[in-house]
Tab-separated table of C-alpha atoms in Angstrom:
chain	number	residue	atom	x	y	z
A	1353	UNK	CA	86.490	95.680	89.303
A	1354	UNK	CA	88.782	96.628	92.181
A	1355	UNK	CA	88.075	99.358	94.562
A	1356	UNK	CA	91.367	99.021	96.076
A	1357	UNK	CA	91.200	102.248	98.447
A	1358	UNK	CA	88.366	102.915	100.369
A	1359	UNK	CA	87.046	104.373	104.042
A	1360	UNK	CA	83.591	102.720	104.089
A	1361	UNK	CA	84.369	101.033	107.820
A	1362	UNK	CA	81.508	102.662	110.177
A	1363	UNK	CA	83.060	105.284	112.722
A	1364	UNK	CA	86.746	104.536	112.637
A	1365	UNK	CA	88.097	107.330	111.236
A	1366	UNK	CA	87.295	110.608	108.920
A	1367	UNK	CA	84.944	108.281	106.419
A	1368	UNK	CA	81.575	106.754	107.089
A	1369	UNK	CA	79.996	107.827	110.175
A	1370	UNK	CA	77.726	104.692	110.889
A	1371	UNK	CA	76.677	101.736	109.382
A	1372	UNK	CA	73.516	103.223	107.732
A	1373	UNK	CA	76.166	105.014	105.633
A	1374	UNK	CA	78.306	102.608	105.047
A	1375	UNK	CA	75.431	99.854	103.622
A	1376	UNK	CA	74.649	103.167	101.286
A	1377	UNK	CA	78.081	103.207	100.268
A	1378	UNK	CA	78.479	99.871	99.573
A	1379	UNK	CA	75.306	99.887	97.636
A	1380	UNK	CA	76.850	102.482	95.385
A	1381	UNK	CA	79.578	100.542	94.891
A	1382	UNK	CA	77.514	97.645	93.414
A	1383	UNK	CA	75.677	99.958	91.023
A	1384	UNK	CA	79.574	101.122	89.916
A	1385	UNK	CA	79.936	97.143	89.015
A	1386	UNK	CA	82.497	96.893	91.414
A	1387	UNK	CA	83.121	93.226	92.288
A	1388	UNK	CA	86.207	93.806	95.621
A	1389	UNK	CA	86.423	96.471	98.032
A	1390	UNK	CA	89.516	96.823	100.210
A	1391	UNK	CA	88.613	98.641	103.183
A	1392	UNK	CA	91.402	100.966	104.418
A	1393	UNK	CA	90.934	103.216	107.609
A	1394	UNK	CA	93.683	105.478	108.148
A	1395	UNK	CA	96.194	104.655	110.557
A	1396	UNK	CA	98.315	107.509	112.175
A	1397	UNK	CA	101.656	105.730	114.435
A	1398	UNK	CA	101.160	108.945	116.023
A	1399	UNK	CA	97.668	108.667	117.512
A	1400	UNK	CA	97.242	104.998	118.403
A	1401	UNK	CA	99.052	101.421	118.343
A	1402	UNK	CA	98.536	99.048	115.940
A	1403	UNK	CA	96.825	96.739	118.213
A	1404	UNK	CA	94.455	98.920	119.523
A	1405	UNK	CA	93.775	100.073	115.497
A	1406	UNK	CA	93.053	96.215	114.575
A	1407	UNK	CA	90.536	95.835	117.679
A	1408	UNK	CA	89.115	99.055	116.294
A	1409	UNK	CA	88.485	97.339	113.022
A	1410	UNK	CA	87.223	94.349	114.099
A	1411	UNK	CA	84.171	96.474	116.041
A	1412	UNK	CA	83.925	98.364	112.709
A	1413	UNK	CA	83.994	95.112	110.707
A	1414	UNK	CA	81.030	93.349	112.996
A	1415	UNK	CA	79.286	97.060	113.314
A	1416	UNK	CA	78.844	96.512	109.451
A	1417	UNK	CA	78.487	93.011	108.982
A	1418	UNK	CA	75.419	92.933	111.748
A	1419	UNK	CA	73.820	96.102	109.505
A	1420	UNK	CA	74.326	93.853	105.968
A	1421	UNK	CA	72.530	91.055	107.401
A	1422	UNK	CA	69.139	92.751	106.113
A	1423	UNK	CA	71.110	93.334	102.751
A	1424	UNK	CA	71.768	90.040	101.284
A	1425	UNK	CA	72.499	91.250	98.065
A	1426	UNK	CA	75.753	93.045	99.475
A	1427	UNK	CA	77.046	89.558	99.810
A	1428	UNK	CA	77.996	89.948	95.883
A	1429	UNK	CA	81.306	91.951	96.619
A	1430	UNK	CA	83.660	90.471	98.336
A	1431	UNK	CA	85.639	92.221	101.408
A	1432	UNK	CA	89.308	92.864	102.462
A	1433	UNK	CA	90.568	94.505	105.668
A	1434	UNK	CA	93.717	96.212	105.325
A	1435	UNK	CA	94.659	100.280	106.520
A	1436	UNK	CA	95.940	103.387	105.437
A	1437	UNK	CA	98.861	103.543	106.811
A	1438	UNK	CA	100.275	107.139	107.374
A	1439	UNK	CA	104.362	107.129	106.968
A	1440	UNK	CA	106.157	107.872	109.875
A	1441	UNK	CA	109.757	107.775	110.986
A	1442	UNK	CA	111.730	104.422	111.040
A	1443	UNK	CA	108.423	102.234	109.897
A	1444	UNK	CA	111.125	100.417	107.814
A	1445	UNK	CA	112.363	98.891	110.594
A	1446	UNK	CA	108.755	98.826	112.129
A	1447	UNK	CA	108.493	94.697	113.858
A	1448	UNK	CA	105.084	94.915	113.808
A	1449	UNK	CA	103.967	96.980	110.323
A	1450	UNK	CA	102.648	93.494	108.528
A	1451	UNK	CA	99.933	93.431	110.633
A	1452	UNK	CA	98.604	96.455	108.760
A	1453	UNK	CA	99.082	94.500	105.474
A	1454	UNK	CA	95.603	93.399	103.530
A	1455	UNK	CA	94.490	90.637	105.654
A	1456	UNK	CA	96.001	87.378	103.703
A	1457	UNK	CA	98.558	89.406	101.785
A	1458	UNK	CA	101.538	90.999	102.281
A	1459	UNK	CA	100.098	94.242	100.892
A	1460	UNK	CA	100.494	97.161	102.421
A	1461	UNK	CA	98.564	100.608	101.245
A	1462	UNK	CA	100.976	103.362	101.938
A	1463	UNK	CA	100.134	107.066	102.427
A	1464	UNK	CA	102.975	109.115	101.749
A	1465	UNK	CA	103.367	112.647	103.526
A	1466	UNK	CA	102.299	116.075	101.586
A	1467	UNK	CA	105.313	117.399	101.586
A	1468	UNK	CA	108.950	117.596	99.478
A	1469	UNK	CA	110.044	113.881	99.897
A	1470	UNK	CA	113.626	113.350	101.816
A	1471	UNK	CA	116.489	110.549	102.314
A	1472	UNK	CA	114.959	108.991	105.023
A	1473	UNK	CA	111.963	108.471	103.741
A	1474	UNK	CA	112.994	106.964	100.878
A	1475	UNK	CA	115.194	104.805	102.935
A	1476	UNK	CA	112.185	103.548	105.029
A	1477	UNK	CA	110.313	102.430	101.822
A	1478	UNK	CA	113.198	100.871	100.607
A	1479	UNK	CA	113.852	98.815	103.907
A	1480	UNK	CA	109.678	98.175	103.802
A	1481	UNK	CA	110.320	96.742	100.369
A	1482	UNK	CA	113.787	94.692	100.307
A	1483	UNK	CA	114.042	93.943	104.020
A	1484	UNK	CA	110.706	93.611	105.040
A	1485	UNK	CA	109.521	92.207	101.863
A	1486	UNK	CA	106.281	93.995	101.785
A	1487	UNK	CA	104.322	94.666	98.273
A	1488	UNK	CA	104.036	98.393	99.380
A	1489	UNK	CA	101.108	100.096	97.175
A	1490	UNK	CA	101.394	104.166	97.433
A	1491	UNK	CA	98.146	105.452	98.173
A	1492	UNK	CA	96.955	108.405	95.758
A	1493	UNK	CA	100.087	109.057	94.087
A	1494	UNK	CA	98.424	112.030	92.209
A	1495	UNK	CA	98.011	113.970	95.718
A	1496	UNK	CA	102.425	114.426	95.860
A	1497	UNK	CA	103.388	115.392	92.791
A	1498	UNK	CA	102.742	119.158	93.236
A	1499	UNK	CA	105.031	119.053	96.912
A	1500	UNK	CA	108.294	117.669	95.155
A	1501	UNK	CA	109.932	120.777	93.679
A	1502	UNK	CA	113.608	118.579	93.572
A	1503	UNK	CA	112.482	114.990	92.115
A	1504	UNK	CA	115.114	113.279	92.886
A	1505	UNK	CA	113.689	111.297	95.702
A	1506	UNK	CA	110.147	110.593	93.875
A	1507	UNK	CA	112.070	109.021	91.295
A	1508	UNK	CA	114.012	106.927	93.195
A	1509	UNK	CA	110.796	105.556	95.162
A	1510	UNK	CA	108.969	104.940	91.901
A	1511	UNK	CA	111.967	102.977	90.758
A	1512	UNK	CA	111.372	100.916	93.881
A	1513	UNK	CA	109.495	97.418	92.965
A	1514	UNK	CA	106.423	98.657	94.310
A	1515	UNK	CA	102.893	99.743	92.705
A	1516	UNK	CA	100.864	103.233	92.354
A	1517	UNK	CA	97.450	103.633	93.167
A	1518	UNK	CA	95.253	106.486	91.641
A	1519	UNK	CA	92.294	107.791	92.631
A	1520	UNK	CA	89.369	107.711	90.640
A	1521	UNK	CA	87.723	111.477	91.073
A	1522	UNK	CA	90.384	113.068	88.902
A	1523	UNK	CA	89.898	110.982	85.996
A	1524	UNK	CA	86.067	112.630	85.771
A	1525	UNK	CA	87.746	116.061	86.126
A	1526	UNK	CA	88.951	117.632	82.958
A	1527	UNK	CA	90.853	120.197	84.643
A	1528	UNK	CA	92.410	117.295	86.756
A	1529	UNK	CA	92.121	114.459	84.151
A	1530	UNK	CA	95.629	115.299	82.019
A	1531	UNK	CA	97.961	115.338	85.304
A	1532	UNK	CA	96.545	111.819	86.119
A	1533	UNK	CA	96.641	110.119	82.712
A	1534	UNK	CA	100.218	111.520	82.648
A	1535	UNK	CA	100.940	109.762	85.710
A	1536	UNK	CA	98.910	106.055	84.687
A	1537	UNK	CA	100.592	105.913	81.018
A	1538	UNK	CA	104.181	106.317	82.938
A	1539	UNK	CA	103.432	103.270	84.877
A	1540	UNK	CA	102.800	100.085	83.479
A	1541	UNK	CA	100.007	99.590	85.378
A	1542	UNK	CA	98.833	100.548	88.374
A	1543	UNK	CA	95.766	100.104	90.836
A	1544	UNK	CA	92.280	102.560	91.356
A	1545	UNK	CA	90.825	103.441	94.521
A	1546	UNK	CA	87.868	106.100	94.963
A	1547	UNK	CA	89.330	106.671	98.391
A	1548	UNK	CA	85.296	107.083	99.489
A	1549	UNK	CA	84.530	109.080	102.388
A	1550	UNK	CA	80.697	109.693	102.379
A	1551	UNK	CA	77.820	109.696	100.329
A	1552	UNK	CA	78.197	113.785	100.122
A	1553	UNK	CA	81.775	114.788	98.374
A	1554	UNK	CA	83.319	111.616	98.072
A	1555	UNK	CA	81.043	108.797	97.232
A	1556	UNK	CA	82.446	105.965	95.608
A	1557	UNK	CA	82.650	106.806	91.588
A	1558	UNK	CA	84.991	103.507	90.042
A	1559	UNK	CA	82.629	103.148	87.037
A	1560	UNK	CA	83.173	106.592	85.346
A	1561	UNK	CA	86.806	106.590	86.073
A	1562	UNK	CA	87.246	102.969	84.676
A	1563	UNK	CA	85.725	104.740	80.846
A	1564	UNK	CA	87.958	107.417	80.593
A	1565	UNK	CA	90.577	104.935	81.040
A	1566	UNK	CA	89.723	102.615	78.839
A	1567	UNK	CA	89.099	105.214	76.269
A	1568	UNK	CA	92.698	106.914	76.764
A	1569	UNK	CA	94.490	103.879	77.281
A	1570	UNK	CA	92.983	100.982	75.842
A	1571	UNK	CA	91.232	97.423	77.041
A	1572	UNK	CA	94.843	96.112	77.397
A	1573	UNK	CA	95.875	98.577	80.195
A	1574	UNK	CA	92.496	97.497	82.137
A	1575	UNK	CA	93.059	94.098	81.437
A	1576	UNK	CA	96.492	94.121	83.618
A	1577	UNK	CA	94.723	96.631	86.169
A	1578	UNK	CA	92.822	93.542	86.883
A	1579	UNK	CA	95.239	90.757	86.832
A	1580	UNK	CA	97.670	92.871	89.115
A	1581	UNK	CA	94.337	93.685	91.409
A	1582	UNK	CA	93.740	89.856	91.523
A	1583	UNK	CA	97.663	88.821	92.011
A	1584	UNK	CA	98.023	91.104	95.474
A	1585	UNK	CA	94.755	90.344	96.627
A	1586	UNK	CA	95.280	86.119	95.854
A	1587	UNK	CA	91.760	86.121	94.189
């Protein structure tokens, strides 16, 4: 299993605060028989260039790696460094964007804004996707749905070639759980994150999402989850 969406980098950005967190996170992750973790700081254009945000990574990166030295059994999972990558203005056109892809890949986790959806924005994915040729995955897909009163333009980015990525909390919330089965039996697949912040509110939680869906949606639908999860990752 794939935990395709994660902040579990030590003191990069809103998720683990040091590496004593993150080995406890990771840990968790093993006992949710997850096999991959992306990591995936967020990255705001806004706030800092995308060099500085890769050096930032790499102190993360050897920050953690020094602490797991004492943790051999860590060395299970295998790692991928990739971002968040917050959408801004004209990031279609963006020279330098791949080098926020999944290290390896030309994957690139995409955090659309919390808000109605316009033109442009569509128009940037589009140019990420035909021109650029990225394999753009839309971070928590669940979190928009509620902002797009008109449709128009979240139906013309789903019809995109790209893929969906879910969070995992919502499928362990019945009040939450029907919205986001809706939204994984319209796609044909798509890929699960637990977008884990801490060990508090938002620990990593794969395992309990993964039964609900193979319950609702059968050992077929998982069976693809995994083959697409291996495809974009080259594993």
């Amino acid at each position: 299993m794939v935990d395709f969406h994660t902040h579990i980098l030590p003191g990069i950005d809103d998720g683990s605060i040091d590496a004593d967190m993150s080995v406890q996170m990771l840990q968790e992750e093993l006992d949710n028989d997850v096999s991959s973790i992306v990591f995936t700081p967020h990255f705001y254009a806004d706030r800092d260039s995308i060099d500085h945000f890769i050096k930032r990574r790499q102190k993360s990166r050897a920050q953690l790696e020094e602490a797991m030295k004492e943790e051999a059994h860590l060395g299970e999972m295998t790692y991928h460094y990739g971002a968040e990558v917050y959408y801004f203005g004209g990031m279609g056109v963006a020279s330098d964007i791949r080098k926020l892809c999944i290290e390896g890949t030309n994957v690139l986790l995409l955090e659309m804004p919390f808000c109605q959806w316009k033109q442009e924005m569509y128009e940037d994915v589009r140019r990420l996707v035909r021109h650029q040729g990225l394999q753009i995955v839309l971070a928590h897909v669940e979190r928009y749905i509620d902002f797009q009163k008109d449709r128009e333009i979240w139906e013309r980015i789903l019809e995109l070639p790209l893929h969906v990525q879910l969070n995992a909390g919502p499928f362990s919330d019945w009040k939450r759980r029907r919205k986001v089965l809706k939204l994984a039996a319209e796609q044909e697949t798509f890929l699960l994150g637990s977008d884990a912040h801490n060990m508090q509110t938002r620990k990593p939680n794969l395992a309990s999402a993964q039964t609900v869906i193979r319950r609702k949606l059968g050992d077929e639908y998982l069976k693809r989850q995994e083959q697409l999860e291996h495809q974009l990752l080259g594993v």
